Amino acid sequence: GSPLAARYEAAGAHVHRARLSALKRSVSPWAVARYGFRLARGTAEMIRIARRVKPDLVHTNMETVLDGAVAARLLGIPHVLHYRGNTRDEPRLVFDALTRIWTDLSDRVICISQGTAKIFLKRGLGRGVEALYDPIAVDRFRAAVRSQRVRRELGAEPDDLLIGTVARIHPRKDLITFIETCARVARQDPRSRFVVVGCAHDEDEAAYEAQLRDLVQARDLAKRLVFAGARSDVPAVMRALDVFVLCSRDEGFGRVVA
């Protein structure tokens, strides 16, 4: 299940678990058939949950998951889609179809930036589409103090130069470039230490993380680069870094930069 489920439950939310589908970029016949089966299964599970819970509105938090949207349409329940994707809408014909599907299944589409909203606007699908920026708890970051304990947990001593990135472990974040850059810096500065803060969420991302770890070994960085996993103290992590690096190929709204 989701690593966030326990946090939602601790906050007083009721968590209902369902096996949902997810759109992938693979377009092989097998992948399409498998997606169709998973979408039908996920939609059926969402319909059962909706009939039991009787919601006034269904909110889909990611455009790659359509099960809730389809279930809401079949049940006549208003649906809001949160578009958190990036600004790269290619292949064009695929996104022509997807943007139409997303808007047809939704009463409102909320985009996390003006850049992502343009994906809809330039196709004449702006009705019901608006930008709503992700919030940032600025005071938490301003109040964070530099902690030697956190630096040690991230692999650095007081006199080290700690260079890090905070990101989901996903190919879109281009962490290969981060590691290759770390290898070049390591050859020039013996004080440098490196950290990747973030985790993989599915099988594809776990395979990508394994590729990254192999690269760390190949570049002789095993004793200087730490995979710290997901952390809930990101303000303290950011304060502990000497240099922050973002290598993403594209971002919908780079909160980690903000």
PDB file of N, CA and C in Angstrom, residues 145-208:
ATOM      1  N   VAL A 145      17.025  24.959  11.247  1.00  0.00           N
ATOM      2  CA  VAL A 145      18.403  25.281  11.636  1.00  0.00           C
ATOM      3  C   VAL A 145      19.337  24.210  11.090  1.00  0.00           C
ATOM      4  N   ARG A 146      20.571  24.599  10.885  1.00  0.00           N
ATOM      5  CA  ARG A 146      21.581  23.670  10.370  1.00  0.00           C
ATOM      6  C   ARG A 146      21.965  22.701  11.483  1.00  0.00           C
ATOM      7  N   SER A 147      21.799  21.414  11.235  1.00  0.00           N
ATOM      8  CA  SER A 147      22.019  20.394  12.265  1.00  0.00           C
ATOM      9  C   SER A 147      23.143  19.455  11.836  1.00  0.00           C
ATOM     10  N   GLN A 148      24.152  19.336  12.705  1.00  0.00           N
ATOM     11  CA  GLN A 148      25.226  18.388  12.426  1.00  0.00           C
ATOM     12  C   GLN A 148      24.720  16.948  12.494  1.00  0.00           C
ATOM     13  N   ARG A 149      23.710  16.707  13.310  1.00  0.00           N
ATOM     14  CA  ARG A 149      23.130  15.361  13.378  1.00  0.00           C
ATOM     15  C   ARG A 149      22.528  14.975  12.032  1.00  0.00           C
ATOM     16  N   VAL A 150      21.770  15.894  11.439  1.00  0.00           N
ATOM     17  CA  VAL A 150      21.174  15.618  10.138  1.00  0.00           C
ATOM     18  C   VAL A 150      22.255  15.448   9.082  1.00  0.00           C
ATOM     19  N   ARG A 151      23.287  16.275   9.132  1.00  0.00           N
ATOM     20  CA  ARG A 151      24.381  16.150   8.162  1.00  0.00           C
ATOM     21  C   ARG A 151      25.056  14.779   8.273  1.00  0.00           C
ATOM     22  N   ARG A 152      25.257  14.305   9.490  1.00  0.00           N
ATOM     23  CA  ARG A 152      25.860  12.976   9.651  1.00  0.00           C
ATOM     24  C   ARG A 152      24.932  11.900   9.099  1.00  0.00           C
ATOM     25  N   GLU A 153      23.629  12.044   9.313  1.00  0.00           N
ATOM     26  CA  GLU A 153      22.679  11.069   8.763  1.00  0.00           C
ATOM     27  C   GLU A 153      22.702  11.065   7.239  1.00  0.00           C
ATOM     28  N   LEU A 154      23.072  12.197   6.660  1.00  0.00           N
ATOM     29  CA  LEU A 154      23.159  12.311   5.206  1.00  0.00           C
ATOM     30  C   LEU A 154      24.557  11.988   4.681  1.00  0.00           C
ATOM     31  N   GLY A 155      25.456  11.611   5.586  1.00  0.00           N
ATOM     32  CA  GLY A 155      26.777  11.151   5.162  1.00  0.00           C
ATOM     33  C   GLY A 155      27.886  12.168   5.230  1.00  0.00           C
ATOM     34  N   ALA A 156      27.687  13.300   5.922  1.00  0.00           N
ATOM     35  CA  ALA A 156      28.699  14.360   5.934  1.00  0.00           C
ATOM     36  C   ALA A 156      29.112  14.725   7.356  1.00  0.00           C
ATOM     37  N   GLU A 157      30.393  15.012   7.505  1.00  0.00           N
ATOM     38  CA  GLU A 157      30.938  15.542   8.755  1.00  0.00           C
ATOM     39  C   GLU A 157      30.964  17.069   8.656  1.00  0.00           C
ATOM     40  N   PRO A 158      31.225  17.761   9.784  1.00  0.00           N
ATOM     41  CA  PRO A 158      31.155  19.234   9.790  1.00  0.00           C
ATOM     42  C   PRO A 158      31.990  19.929   8.715  1.00  0.00           C
ATOM     43  N   ASP A 159      33.173  19.403   8.408  1.00  0.00           N
ATOM     44  CA  ASP A 159      34.052  20.077   7.446  1.00  0.00           C
ATOM     45  C   ASP A 159      33.846  19.609   6.008  1.00  0.00           C
ATOM     46  N   ASP A 160      32.926  18.684   5.790  1.00  0.00           N
ATOM     47  CA  ASP A 160      32.674  18.186   4.439  1.00  0.00           C
ATOM     48  C   ASP A 160      31.822  19.162   3.642  1.00  0.00           C
ATOM     49  N   LEU A 161      31.907  19.055   2.333  1.00  0.00           N
ATOM     50  CA  LEU A 161      31.039  19.791   1.426  1.00  0.00           C
ATOM     51  C   LEU A 161      29.915  18.844   1.016  1.00  0.00           C
ATOM     52  N   LEU A 162      28.711  19.101   1.477  1.00  0.00           N
ATOM     53  CA  LEU A 162      27.590  18.191   1.226  1.00  0.00           C
ATOM     54  C   LEU A 162      26.761  18.685   0.042  1.00  0.00           C
ATOM     55  N   ILE A 163      26.733  17.885  -1.007  1.00  0.00           N
ATOM     56  CA  ILE A 163      26.001  18.203  -2.231  1.00  0.00           C
ATOM     57  C   ILE A 163      24.865  17.191  -2.368  1.00  0.00           C
ATOM     58  N   GLY A 164      23.644  17.676  -2.544  1.00  0.00           N
ATOM     59  CA  GLY A 164      22.538  16.733  -2.575  1.00  0.00           C
ATOM     60  C   GLY A 164      21.400  17.147  -3.474  1.00  0.00           C
ATOM     61  N   THR A 165      20.523  16.186  -3.698  1.00  0.00           N
ATOM     62  CA  THR A 165      19.285  16.423  -4.422  1.00  0.00           C
ATOM     63  C   THR A 165      18.148  15.792  -3.652  1.00  0.00           C
ATOM     64  N   VAL A 166      16.981  16.387  -3.729  1.00  0.00           N
ATOM     65  CA  VAL A 166      15.779  15.871  -3.072  1.00  0.00           C
ATOM     66  C   VAL A 166      14.758  15.614  -4.164  1.00  0.00           C
ATOM     67  N   ALA A 167      14.437  14.353  -4.388  1.00  0.00           N
ATOM     68  CA  ALA A 167      13.581  14.032  -5.527  1.00  0.00           C
ATOM     69  C   ALA A 167      13.049  12.606  -5.424  1.00  0.00           C
ATOM     70  N   ARG A 168      11.901  12.406  -6.002  1.00  0.00           N
ATOM     71  CA  ARG A 168      11.408  11.048  -6.211  1.00  0.00           C
ATOM     72  C   ARG A 168      12.385  10.337  -7.147  1.00  0.00           C
ATOM     73  N   ILE A 169      12.658   9.074  -6.871  1.00  0.00           N
ATOM     74  CA  ILE A 169      13.601   8.338  -7.712  1.00  0.00           C
ATOM     75  C   ILE A 169      12.865   7.865  -8.960  1.00  0.00           C
ATOM     76  N   HIS A 170      12.950   8.694  -9.993  1.00  0.00           N
ATOM     77  CA  HIS A 170      12.209   8.481 -11.246  1.00  0.00           C
ATOM     78  C   HIS A 170      13.109   8.948 -12.391  1.00  0.00           C
ATOM     79  N   PRO A 171      13.073   8.250 -13.534  1.00  0.00           N
ATOM     80  CA  PRO A 171      13.929   8.666 -14.662  1.00  0.00           C
ATOM     81  C   PRO A 171      13.771  10.126 -15.052  1.00  0.00           C
ATOM     82  N   ARG A 172      12.574  10.685 -14.865  1.00  0.00           N
ATOM     83  CA  ARG A 172      12.348  12.087 -15.222  1.00  0.00           C
ATOM     84  C   ARG A 172      13.224  13.032 -14.406  1.00  0.00           C
ATOM     85  N   LYS A 173      13.649  12.597 -13.231  1.00  0.00           N
ATOM     86  CA  LYS A 173      14.506  13.427 -12.378  1.00  0.00           C
ATOM     87  C   LYS A 173      15.975  13.381 -12.819  1.00  0.00           C
ATOM     88  N   ASP A 174      16.285  12.501 -13.760  1.00  0.00           N
ATOM     89  CA  ASP A 174      17.622  12.396 -14.351  1.00  0.00           C
ATOM     90  C   ASP A 174      18.713  12.326 -13.287  1.00  0.00           C
ATOM     91  N   LEU A 175      18.574  11.381 -12.384  1.00  0.00           N
ATOM     92  CA  LEU A 175      19.559  11.231 -11.323  1.00  0.00           C
ATOM     93  C   LEU A 175      20.865  10.620 -11.834  1.00  0.00           C
ATOM     94  N   ILE A 176      20.836  10.063 -13.037  1.00  0.00           N
ATOM     95  CA  ILE A 176      22.086   9.597 -13.644  1.00  0.00           C
ATOM     96  C   ILE A 176      23.030  10.778 -13.852  1.00  0.00           C
ATOM     97  N   THR A 177      22.477  11.890 -14.344  1.00  0.00           N
ATOM     98  CA  THR A 177      23.300  13.094 -14.522  1.00  0.00           C
ATOM     99  C   THR A 177      23.834  13.584 -13.181  1.00  0.00           C
ATOM    100  N   PHE A 178      23.007  13.497 -12.143  1.00  0.00           N
ATOM    101  CA  PHE A 178      23.473  13.906 -10.811  1.00  0.00           C
ATOM    102  C   PHE A 178      24.670  13.067 -10.385  1.00  0.00           C
ATOM    103  N   ILE A 179      24.572  11.753 -10.544  1.00  0.00           N
ATOM    104  CA  ILE A 179      25.658  10.871 -10.106  1.00  0.00           C
ATOM    105  C   ILE A 179      26.911  11.083 -10.951  1.00  0.00           C
ATOM    106  N   GLU A 180      26.748  11.247 -12.249  1.00  0.00           N
ATOM    107  CA  GLU A 180      27.913  11.494 -13.108  1.00  0.00           C
ATOM    108  C   GLU A 180      28.597  12.809 -12.720  1.00  0.00           C
ATOM    109  N   THR A 181      27.796  13.797 -12.366  1.00  0.00           N
ATOM    110  CA  THR A 181      28.367  15.080 -11.928  1.00  0.00           C
ATOM    111  C   THR A 181      29.095  14.919 -10.597  1.00  0.00           C
ATOM    112  N   CYS A 182      28.506  14.136  -9.708  1.00  0.00           N
ATOM    113  CA  CYS A 182      29.159  13.878  -8.420  1.00  0.00           C
ATOM    114  C   CYS A 182      30.520  13.224  -8.627  1.00  0.00           C
ATOM    115  N   ALA A 183      30.607  12.315  -9.576  1.00  0.00           N
ATOM    116  CA  ALA A 183      31.874  11.632  -9.831  1.00  0.00           C
ATOM    117  C   ALA A 183      32.951  12.625 -10.279  1.00  0.00           C
ATOM    118  N   ARG A 184      32.560  13.599 -11.087  1.00  0.00           N
ATOM    119  CA  ARG A 184      33.519  14.607 -11.545  1.00  0.00           C
ATOM    120  C   ARG A 184      33.958  15.503 -10.388  1.00  0.00           C
ATOM    121  N   VAL A 185      32.997  15.900  -9.548  1.00  0.00           N
ATOM    122  CA  VAL A 185      33.326  16.756  -8.407  1.00  0.00           C
ATOM    123  C   VAL A 185      34.219  16.002  -7.426  1.00  0.00           C
ATOM    124  N   ALA A 186      33.925  14.711  -7.219  1.00  0.00           N
ATOM    125  CA  ALA A 186      34.692  13.915  -6.256  1.00  0.00           C
ATOM    126  C   ALA A 186      36.163  13.850  -6.620  1.00  0.00           C
ATOM    127  N   ARG A 187      36.446  13.837  -7.899  1.00  0.00           N
ATOM    128  CA  ARG A 187      37.846  13.780  -8.338  1.00  0.00           C
ATOM    129  C   ARG A 187      38.583  15.089  -8.049  1.00  0.00           C
ATOM    130  N   GLN A 188      37.826  16.175  -7.927  1.00  0.00           N
ATOM    131  CA  GLN A 188      38.442  17.492  -7.753  1.00  0.00           C
ATOM    132  C   GLN A 188      38.448  17.976  -6.312  1.00  0.00           C
ATOM    133  N   ASP A 189      37.508  17.476  -5.489  1.00  0.00           N
ATOM    134  CA  ASP A 189      37.391  17.979  -4.119  1.00  0.00           C
ATOM    135  C   ASP A 189      37.251  16.809  -3.152  1.00  0.00           C
ATOM    136  N   PRO A 190      38.278  16.479  -2.415  1.00  0.00           N
ATOM    137  CA  PRO A 190      38.215  15.331  -1.487  1.00  0.00           C
ATOM    138  C   PRO A 190      37.236  15.537  -0.333  1.00  0.00           C
ATOM    139  N   ARG A 191      36.825  16.793  -0.101  1.00  0.00           N
ATOM    140  CA  ARG A 191      35.873  17.053   0.997  1.00  0.00           C
ATOM    141  C   ARG A 191      34.437  16.743   0.604  1.00  0.00           C
ATOM    142  N   SER A 192      34.187  16.567  -0.662  1.00  0.00           N
ATOM    143  CA  SER A 192      32.804  16.468  -1.140  1.00  0.00           C
ATOM    144  C   SER A 192      32.143  15.154  -0.753  1.00  0.00           C
ATOM    145  N   ARG A 193      30.900  15.266  -0.311  1.00  0.00           N
ATOM    146  CA  ARG A 193      30.039  14.130  -0.018  1.00  0.00           C
ATOM    147  C   ARG A 193      28.704  14.388  -0.707  1.00  0.00           C
ATOM    148  N   PHE A 194      27.980  13.311  -1.013  1.00  0.00           N
ATOM    149  CA  PHE A 194      26.796  13.445  -1.855  1.00  0.00           C
ATOM    150  C   PHE A 194      25.630  12.648  -1.269  1.00  0.00           C
ATOM    151  N   VAL A 195      24.421  13.137  -1.522  1.00  0.00           N
ATOM    152  CA  VAL A 195      23.248  12.457  -0.986  1.00  0.00           C
ATOM    153  C   VAL A 195      22.067  12.597  -1.942  1.00  0.00           C
ATOM    154  N   VAL A 196      21.309  11.516  -2.060  1.00  0.00           N
ATOM    155  CA  VAL A 196      20.035  11.511  -2.779  1.00  0.00           C
ATOM    156  C   VAL A 196      18.950  11.264  -1.746  1.00  0.00           C
ATOM    157  N   VAL A 197      18.067  12.231  -1.562  1.00  0.00           N
ATOM    158  CA  VAL A 197      16.970  12.106  -0.609  1.00  0.00           C
ATOM    159  C   VAL A 197      15.691  11.859  -1.398  1.00  0.00           C
ATOM    160  N   GLY A 198      15.091  10.709  -1.203  1.00  0.00           N
ATOM    161  CA  GLY A 198      13.890  10.344  -1.940  1.00  0.00           C
ATOM    162  C   GLY A 198      13.825   8.845  -2.096  1.00  0.00           C
ATOM    163  N   CYS A 199      12.697   8.351  -2.559  1.00  0.00           N
ATOM    164  CA  CYS A 199      12.536   6.904  -2.662  1.00  0.00           C
ATOM    165  C   CYS A 199      11.794   6.528  -3.936  1.00  0.00           C
ATOM    166  N   ALA A 200      11.841   5.249  -4.260  1.00  0.00           N
ATOM    167  CA  ALA A 200      11.106   4.694  -5.392  1.00  0.00           C
ATOM    168  C   ALA A 200       9.730   4.237  -4.915  1.00  0.00           C
ATOM    169  N   HIS A 201       8.713   4.392  -5.789  1.00  0.00           N
ATOM    170  CA  HIS A 201       7.352   4.064  -5.391  1.00  0.00           C
ATOM    171  C   HIS A 201       6.766   2.839  -6.078  1.00  0.00           C
ATOM    172  N   ASP A 202       7.389   2.369  -7.167  1.00  0.00           N
ATOM    173  CA  ASP A 202       6.834   1.209  -7.858  1.00  0.00           C
ATOM    174  C   ASP A 202       7.971   0.388  -8.449  1.00  0.00           C
ATOM    175  N   GLU A 203       7.617  -0.680  -9.173  1.00  0.00           N
ATOM    176  CA  GLU A 203       8.622  -1.596  -9.686  1.00  0.00           C
ATOM    177  C   GLU A 203       9.566  -0.908 -10.678  1.00  0.00           C
ATOM    178  N   ASP A 204       9.004  -0.072 -11.550  1.00  0.00           N
ATOM    179  CA  ASP A 204       9.840   0.621 -12.529  1.00  0.00           C
ATOM    180  C   ASP A 204      10.839   1.543 -11.843  1.00  0.00           C
ATOM    181  N   GLU A 205      10.390   2.244 -10.828  1.00  0.00           N
ATOM    182  CA  GLU A 205      11.275   3.152 -10.118  1.00  0.00           C
ATOM    183  C   GLU A 205      12.307   2.378  -9.298  1.00  0.00           C
ATOM    184  N   ALA A 206      11.908   1.215  -8.766  1.00  0.00           N
ATOM    185  CA  ALA A 206      12.863   0.384  -8.029  1.00  0.00           C
ATOM    186  C   ALA A 206      13.967  -0.110  -8.967  1.00  0.00           C
ATOM    187  N   ALA A 207      13.597  -0.445 -10.209  1.00  0.00           N
ATOM    188  CA  ALA A 207      14.592  -0.874 -11.191  1.00  0.00           C
ATOM    189  C   ALA A 207      15.536   0.279 -11.530  1.00  0.00           C
ATOM    190  N   TYR A 208      14.983   1.491 -11.599  1.00  0.00           N
ATOM    191  CA  TYR A 208      15.809   2.673 -11.867  1.00  0.00           C
ATOM    192  C   TYR A 208      16.770   2.914 -10.703  1.00  0.00           C
TER     193      TYR A 208
END
